[in-house]
Short mmCIF file of C-alpha atoms and ligand atoms in Angstrom, two decimals:
data_model
loop_
_atom_site.label_atom_id
_atom_site.label_comp_id
_atom_site.label_asym_id
_atom_site.label_seq_id
_atom_site.Cartn_x
_atom_site.Cartn_y
_atom_site.Cartn_z
CA MET A 1 27.38 -21.52 -1.69
CA LYS A 2 25.94 -24.85 -2.69
CA PRO A 3 23.76 -26.42 0.03
CA THR A 4 25.03 -29.85 1.03
CA ILE A 5 22.60 -32.67 1.66
CA ALA A 6 23.57 -36.19 2.46
CA PRO A 7 21.86 -39.07 0.61
CA TYR A 8 18.84 -40.82 2.23
CA PRO A 9 18.70 -42.17 4.88
CA ALA A 10 21.64 -40.16 6.31
CA ALA A 11 19.52 -37.14 5.51
CA ARG A 12 15.82 -37.31 6.32
CA ALA A 13 14.20 -33.95 5.66
CA ARG A 14 11.31 -34.98 7.88
CA ARG A 15 13.52 -35.04 11.03
CA THR A 16 13.40 -31.26 11.21
CA ARG A 17 9.65 -31.21 10.61
CA GLN A 18 8.73 -33.62 13.34
CA SER A 19 7.26 -31.26 15.98
CA GLU A 20 6.23 -27.64 16.39
CA ALA A 21 9.25 -27.11 18.62
CA ILE A 22 11.70 -28.35 16.00
CA ARG A 23 9.85 -26.56 13.19
CA GLY A 24 10.11 -23.36 15.20
CA LEU A 25 13.84 -23.94 15.70
CA VAL A 26 14.54 -24.17 11.93
CA ARG A 27 12.01 -21.58 10.77
CA GLU A 28 13.61 -19.06 8.42
CA ASN A 29 11.09 -16.19 8.55
CA VAL A 30 8.75 -14.63 11.06
CA LEU A 31 5.76 -12.42 10.68
CA THR A 32 5.26 -9.73 13.34
CA ALA A 33 2.92 -6.77 13.83
CA ASN A 34 5.97 -4.63 12.96
CA ASP A 35 5.81 -5.85 9.40
CA MET A 36 2.49 -4.29 8.57
CA ILE A 37 1.15 -0.96 7.31
CA TRP A 38 -2.61 -0.71 7.67
CA PRO A 39 -4.51 1.02 4.76
CA VAL A 40 -7.75 2.71 5.97
CA PHE A 41 -10.55 4.54 4.16
CA VAL A 42 -11.84 7.84 5.45
CA ARG A 43 -15.18 9.51 4.62
CA ASP A 44 -17.01 12.61 5.77
CA GLY A 45 -19.39 12.84 8.72
CA GLU A 46 -19.03 11.90 12.35
CA GLY A 47 -19.38 8.65 14.20
CA ILE A 48 -19.72 6.77 10.94
CA GLU A 49 -18.38 3.32 10.18
CA GLU A 50 -19.68 2.13 6.83
CA PRO A 51 -18.85 -1.32 5.41
CA VAL A 52 -17.28 -1.57 1.96
CA PRO A 53 -19.39 -4.30 0.25
CA SER A 54 -16.64 -5.65 -2.01
CA MET A 55 -14.18 -5.84 0.93
CA PRO A 56 -15.88 -7.74 3.75
CA GLY A 57 -14.56 -6.59 7.12
CA VAL A 58 -13.22 -3.25 5.78
CA MET A 59 -14.93 0.03 6.78
CA ARG A 60 -14.99 3.58 5.58
CA ARG A 61 -14.65 5.66 8.75
CA SER A 62 -15.33 9.27 9.55
CA VAL A 63 -12.27 11.25 10.76
CA ASP A 64 -13.12 10.80 14.49
CA LEU A 65 -13.33 7.01 14.10
CA ILE A 66 -10.15 6.95 12.01
CA ALA A 67 -8.35 8.45 15.00
CA LYS A 68 -9.91 5.82 17.27
CA ALA A 69 -8.83 3.07 14.88
CA ALA A 70 -5.26 4.47 14.93
CA VAL A 71 -5.22 4.31 18.72
CA GLU A 72 -6.24 0.65 18.51
CA ALA A 73 -3.60 -0.06 15.80
CA GLN A 74 -0.92 1.60 17.89
CA ALA A 75 -1.86 -0.57 20.86
CA LEU A 76 -1.62 -3.65 18.64
CA GLY A 77 1.93 -2.73 17.69
CA ILE A 78 1.18 -1.80 14.09
CA PRO A 79 3.84 0.79 13.15
CA ALA A 80 2.05 2.66 10.39
CA ILE A 81 -1.37 3.53 9.01
CA CYS A 82 -2.05 4.69 5.49
CA ILE A 83 -4.91 7.00 4.68
CA PHE A 84 -7.14 6.83 1.57
CA PRO A 85 -10.01 9.32 1.25
CA ASN A 86 -13.47 8.65 -0.12
CA THR A 87 -14.06 12.16 -1.40
CA ASP A 88 -17.61 13.31 -1.87
CA ALA A 89 -18.54 13.46 -5.60
CA SER A 90 -19.37 17.18 -5.25
CA LEU A 91 -15.67 17.90 -4.47
CA LYS A 92 -14.31 16.12 -7.53
CA THR A 93 -13.27 18.62 -10.18
CA GLU A 94 -11.16 18.85 -13.36
CA ASP A 95 -8.44 20.87 -11.53
CA CYS A 96 -8.48 18.52 -8.48
CA ALA A 97 -8.03 21.46 -6.12
CA GLU A 98 -9.41 19.45 -3.20
CA ALA A 99 -6.22 17.33 -3.38
CA TRP A 100 -4.13 20.04 -1.71
CA ASN A 101 -6.82 21.59 0.50
CA PRO A 102 -5.19 21.70 3.96
CA ASP A 103 -8.63 20.72 5.37
CA ASN A 104 -9.44 17.86 3.04
CA LEU A 105 -10.35 14.47 4.53
CA SER A 106 -6.88 13.10 4.28
CA ASN A 107 -5.17 16.11 5.95
CA ARG A 108 -7.78 16.27 8.71
CA SER A 109 -7.22 12.59 9.32
CA ILE A 110 -3.45 13.06 9.62
CA ARG A 111 -3.94 15.76 12.28
CA ALA A 112 -6.53 13.72 14.15
CA ILE A 113 -4.31 10.62 14.18
CA LYS A 114 -1.24 12.59 15.25
CA ALA A 115 -3.19 14.07 18.16
CA ALA A 116 -4.72 10.74 19.27
CA ALA A 117 -1.92 8.26 18.52
CA PRO A 118 1.40 10.14 18.24
CA ASP A 119 3.52 7.01 18.05
CA ILE A 120 2.04 5.49 14.93
CA ALA A 121 3.56 6.65 11.65
CA VAL A 122 1.11 8.17 9.18
CA MET A 123 1.45 7.42 5.50
CA THR A 124 -0.52 9.12 2.75
CA ASP A 125 -1.42 8.56 -0.86
CA VAL A 126 -0.33 10.98 -3.55
CA ALA A 127 -2.35 10.71 -6.76
CA LEU A 128 -5.24 12.74 -8.13
CA ASP A 129 -7.81 9.94 -8.57
CA PRO A 130 -9.86 10.58 -5.40
CA TYR A 131 -10.29 14.18 -6.45
CA ASN A 132 -10.46 13.89 -10.19
CA ILE A 133 -13.79 14.15 -11.99
CA ASN A 134 -12.61 11.47 -14.46
CA GLY A 135 -11.06 9.11 -11.95
CA HIS A 136 -7.48 9.23 -13.28
CA ASP A 137 -4.32 9.66 -11.20
CA GLY A 138 -3.26 12.57 -13.43
CA TYR A 139 -4.86 15.48 -15.29
CA VAL A 140 -6.61 14.59 -18.50
CA GLU A 141 -6.22 16.84 -21.54
CA ASN A 142 -7.90 15.83 -24.81
CA GLY A 143 -8.00 12.24 -23.64
CA GLU A 144 -4.31 12.16 -22.68
CA ILE A 145 -3.11 11.79 -19.07
CA VAL A 146 -0.54 14.58 -18.96
CA ASN A 147 2.66 14.14 -16.97
CA ASP A 148 4.31 17.42 -16.16
CA ARG A 149 1.29 19.48 -15.21
CA THR A 150 0.19 16.60 -12.97
CA ILE A 151 3.52 16.74 -11.12
CA GLU A 152 2.88 20.35 -10.13
CA ALA A 153 -0.41 19.25 -8.51
CA LEU A 154 1.24 16.27 -6.85
CA VAL A 155 3.89 18.53 -5.31
CA LYS A 156 1.20 20.79 -3.83
CA MET A 157 -0.57 17.76 -2.48
CA THR A 158 2.65 16.42 -0.95
CA LEU A 159 3.44 19.72 0.82
CA ALA A 160 -0.11 19.96 2.23
CA GLN A 161 0.25 16.41 3.64
CA ALA A 162 3.68 17.11 5.10
CA ASP A 163 2.39 20.33 6.64
CA ALA A 164 -0.45 18.37 8.23
CA GLY A 165 2.11 16.00 9.81
CA ALA A 166 2.51 13.07 7.48
CA ASP A 167 5.55 10.92 8.16
CA ILE A 168 5.60 8.91 4.95
CA ILE A 169 4.44 10.19 1.57
CA GLY A 170 3.22 7.44 -0.81
CA PRO A 171 3.16 8.53 -4.46
CA SER A 172 0.92 5.98 -6.21
CA ASP A 173 0.43 8.02 -9.38
CA MET A 174 3.19 6.63 -11.66
CA MET A 175 4.02 9.91 -13.36
CA ASP A 176 7.66 10.30 -14.54
CA GLY A 177 9.88 12.59 -12.48
CA ARG A 178 7.57 12.98 -9.50
CA ILE A 179 9.91 11.64 -6.87
CA SER A 180 12.65 14.23 -7.53
CA ALA A 181 10.07 17.03 -7.72
CA MET A 182 8.49 15.98 -4.43
CA ARG A 183 11.82 15.43 -2.69
CA GLN A 184 13.08 18.87 -3.76
CA ALA A 185 9.88 20.53 -2.57
CA LEU A 186 10.00 18.74 0.81
CA GLU A 187 13.66 19.76 1.34
CA GLY A 188 12.85 23.32 0.29
CA ALA A 189 10.03 23.51 2.82
CA GLY A 190 12.17 22.19 5.67
CA HIS A 191 10.53 18.76 5.79
CA HIS A 192 13.86 16.97 5.87
CA ASN A 193 12.57 13.96 7.78
CA VAL A 194 9.49 13.32 5.72
CA MET A 195 9.99 9.98 3.96
CA ILE A 196 8.91 8.90 0.51
CA LEU A 197 7.75 5.31 0.05
CA SER A 198 7.51 5.20 -3.73
CA TYR A 199 5.02 3.00 -5.50
CA ALA A 200 7.89 2.38 -7.90
CA ALA A 201 6.71 -0.88 -9.50
CA LYS A 202 2.99 -0.40 -9.73
CA TYR A 203 1.20 -2.50 -12.34
CA ALA A 204 -1.94 -1.76 -14.33
CA SER A 205 -3.86 -4.40 -12.43
CA ALA A 206 -7.41 -5.74 -12.30
CA PHE A 207 -6.78 -6.50 -8.63
CA TYR A 208 -7.52 -2.88 -7.68
CA GLY A 209 -11.28 -3.20 -8.44
CA PRO A 210 -12.64 -3.28 -4.84
CA PHE A 211 -10.38 -0.32 -3.80
CA ARG A 212 -11.94 1.83 -6.51
CA ASP A 213 -15.34 1.01 -4.99
CA ALA A 214 -14.01 1.91 -1.53
CA VAL A 215 -12.79 5.37 -2.56
CA GLY A 216 -15.71 5.90 -4.94
CA ALA A 217 -13.56 6.11 -8.07
CA SER A 218 -15.06 3.19 -10.01
CA GLY A 219 -17.93 5.11 -11.53
CA ALA A 220 -15.75 8.11 -12.42
CA LEU A 221 -12.97 6.25 -14.18
CA THR A 222 -12.99 6.50 -17.96
CA GLY A 223 -10.69 4.07 -19.81
CA ASP A 224 -7.82 2.34 -18.11
CA LYS A 225 -4.48 3.30 -16.47
CA LYS A 226 -2.17 1.51 -18.89
CA THR A 227 -0.40 4.64 -20.15
CA TYR A 228 1.09 5.21 -16.69
CA GLN A 229 0.91 1.97 -14.65
CA MET A 230 3.12 -0.93 -15.75
CA ASP A 231 2.39 -3.85 -18.05
CA PRO A 232 1.99 -7.03 -15.88
CA ALA A 233 4.20 -8.79 -18.41
CA ASN A 234 7.31 -6.83 -17.48
CA GLY A 235 9.96 -7.56 -14.84
CA ASN A 236 13.10 -5.81 -16.04
CA GLU A 237 11.19 -2.58 -16.34
CA ALA A 238 10.32 -2.80 -12.66
CA MET A 239 14.03 -2.95 -11.82
CA ARG A 240 14.62 0.22 -13.83
CA MET A 241 11.72 2.00 -12.12
CA ILE A 242 12.99 1.03 -8.64
CA GLU A 243 16.51 2.25 -9.47
CA ARG A 244 15.17 5.50 -10.95
CA ASP A 245 13.00 6.30 -7.93
CA LEU A 246 15.89 5.55 -5.57
CA THR A 247 18.23 7.90 -7.42
CA GLU A 248 15.50 10.58 -7.31
CA GLY A 249 15.24 10.34 -3.50
CA ALA A 250 12.85 7.61 -2.49
CA ASP A 251 13.61 6.21 0.97
CA MET A 252 11.65 3.03 0.52
CA VAL A 253 10.08 1.28 -2.47
CA MET A 254 6.93 -0.72 -3.12
CA VAL A 255 5.79 -3.49 -5.46
CA LYS A 256 2.09 -3.58 -6.18
CA PRO A 257 0.01 -5.73 -6.32
CA GLY A 258 1.58 -8.23 -3.94
CA MET A 259 1.12 -11.97 -4.22
CA PRO A 260 1.01 -12.22 -8.04
CA TYR A 261 4.30 -10.22 -8.11
CA LEU A 262 6.45 -11.96 -5.50
CA ASP A 263 9.11 -12.55 -8.14
CA ILE A 264 9.50 -8.81 -8.43
CA CYS A 265 9.74 -8.42 -4.65
CA ARG A 266 12.60 -10.92 -4.55
CA ARG A 267 14.43 -9.28 -7.41
CA VAL A 268 14.11 -5.85 -5.83
CA LYS A 269 15.39 -7.01 -2.47
CA ASP A 270 18.31 -8.93 -4.00
CA GLY A 271 19.16 -6.25 -6.50
CA PHE A 272 18.99 -3.15 -4.31
CA GLY A 273 18.91 -4.22 -0.64
CA VAL A 274 16.68 -1.25 0.23
CA PRO A 275 13.57 -1.19 2.45
CA THR A 276 11.12 -3.11 0.25
CA TYR A 277 7.34 -3.27 0.70
CA ALA A 278 4.54 -4.97 -1.12
CA TYR A 279 0.89 -3.95 -1.23
CA GLN A 280 -1.50 -6.88 -0.73
CA VAL A 281 -4.20 -5.02 -2.63
CA SER A 282 -7.98 -4.91 -2.36
CA GLY A 283 -8.59 -7.70 -4.90
CA GLU A 284 -6.23 -10.05 -3.07
CA TYR A 285 -8.01 -9.30 0.16
CA ALA A 286 -11.43 -9.74 -1.40
CA MET A 287 -10.54 -13.12 -2.89
CA VAL A 288 -9.43 -14.51 0.50
CA GLN A 289 -12.52 -13.13 2.27
CA ALA A 290 -14.95 -14.30 -0.39
CA ALA A 291 -13.54 -17.88 -0.44
CA ALA A 292 -13.51 -17.92 3.40
CA GLN A 293 -17.11 -16.73 3.60
CA ASN A 294 -18.10 -19.56 1.29
CA GLY A 295 -16.28 -22.05 3.52
CA TRP A 296 -13.96 -22.93 0.65
CA ILE A 297 -10.75 -22.05 2.49
CA ASP A 298 -9.72 -21.42 6.09
CA GLY A 299 -9.59 -17.61 5.90
CA GLU A 300 -7.37 -17.12 8.94
CA LYS A 301 -4.77 -19.68 7.86
CA VAL A 302 -4.70 -18.33 4.30
CA MET A 303 -4.33 -14.77 5.61
CA LEU A 304 -1.31 -15.68 7.71
CA GLU A 305 0.27 -17.85 4.97
CA SER A 306 -0.17 -15.12 2.35
CA LEU A 307 1.59 -12.57 4.59
CA MET A 308 4.43 -14.98 5.45
CA ALA A 309 4.99 -15.37 1.71
CA PHE A 310 5.90 -11.68 1.50
CA LYS A 311 8.53 -12.06 4.24
CA ARG A 312 9.99 -15.13 2.44
CA ALA A 313 10.09 -13.14 -0.78
CA GLY A 314 12.30 -10.55 0.92
CA CYS A 315 9.82 -7.84 1.86
CA ASP A 316 10.43 -5.75 4.94
CA GLY A 317 6.76 -5.06 5.29
CA VAL A 318 3.35 -5.35 3.68
CA LEU A 319 0.43 -2.95 3.28
CA THR A 320 -2.47 -5.13 4.17
CA TYR A 321 -6.14 -4.70 5.09
CA PHE A 322 -5.62 -7.71 7.37
CA ALA A 323 -3.20 -5.77 9.63
CA PRO A 324 -5.38 -5.47 12.77
CA ALA A 325 -6.77 -9.04 12.45
CA VAL A 326 -3.23 -10.40 12.13
CA ALA A 327 -1.84 -8.29 14.94
CA ARG A 328 -4.62 -9.53 17.22
CA ILE A 329 -3.73 -13.16 16.46
CA LEU A 330 -0.02 -12.55 16.94
CA GLN A 331 -0.70 -10.80 20.23
CA GLY A 332 -2.63 -13.84 21.30
C1 PBG B 1 -4.72 5.10 -6.68
C2 PBG B 1 -4.46 3.90 -5.88
C3 PBG B 1 -4.99 2.65 -6.18
C4 PBG B 1 -4.60 1.81 -5.11
C5 PBG B 1 -3.84 2.56 -4.23
N1 PBG B 1 -3.77 3.85 -4.76
C6 PBG B 1 -5.86 2.20 -7.30
C7 PBG B 1 -5.50 2.48 -8.66
O1 PBG B 1 -4.37 2.75 -9.03
O2 PBG B 1 -6.41 2.48 -9.45
C8 PBG B 1 -5.02 0.35 -5.04
C9 PBG B 1 -5.04 -0.26 -3.67
C10 PBG B 1 -5.82 -1.53 -3.60
O3 PBG B 1 -6.35 -2.06 -4.57
O4 PBG B 1 -5.93 -2.01 -2.45
N2 PBG B 1 -3.73 5.99 -6.93
#
């Protein structure tokens, strides 16, 4: 359908921009608390809230305070929280066994959140990097990140998370074939309702820097992740990855990072019409906060505008560290 527009002055675009009331009437997209998944960082200890220096306003919390944060998020109308563990260096090994320990930080957090805030959905991260002595998302053998042996570990990790009560499993590892292996294992274990939100189009991005600080993986990482994460130059490949993960049993898909990849978000939504999410990653968050702290931008306005952009690009929701701040503003 071709939009019709009369010639000036029959049409004056500014008529429908003249007041907040009229702008509200013609507004095409809305941002609500319902559109956000809140990523949080958990660490060991009790009663601890420790700032992440490269992400101003973001904390690493001990399990008890993660549960408290989830209660607050639930009250703010945020539908889901996503757990990322900062695993103590002494627990990082070559076999990554801590990843599927039923009592690891992530699994203890799931149980604590479920007990304290039963109405908020709990999402997890599936990848070996928080547990891996060399910081990679998969096992490393003779310098190669090996695929199939990594999948066996990811499946164990998935089942431990589902057993702990996770609602949404978030594989961020980018190994081939992991979605079908995980889906099959979940069905086999009776976890029919556990969802998979696949990081299907995840790029090898420099925007993840502050996150690796937050989970303590920066020092450990040797080399880069380019043999498993996608080349930022590619768009058609993202469509193939989305389609593949959907056919393997993903319920929802993600594009990551967010704002530099809005073209991919739009193509995914138009091409597949499935629940589509973007991850506004740590580097995007850090840029807004850093500029705001310097007085170079209005941080609150940029935060809201950046999130509206995801809605306009077709996303059903956004993983964002801004979630509670935005929800508070939207709640008035
Ligand atoms: C690791 C993982 C990363 C993020 C989420 N899961 C980093 C990476 O791939 O190196 C990044 C999130 C962010 O930057 O906010 N599997």
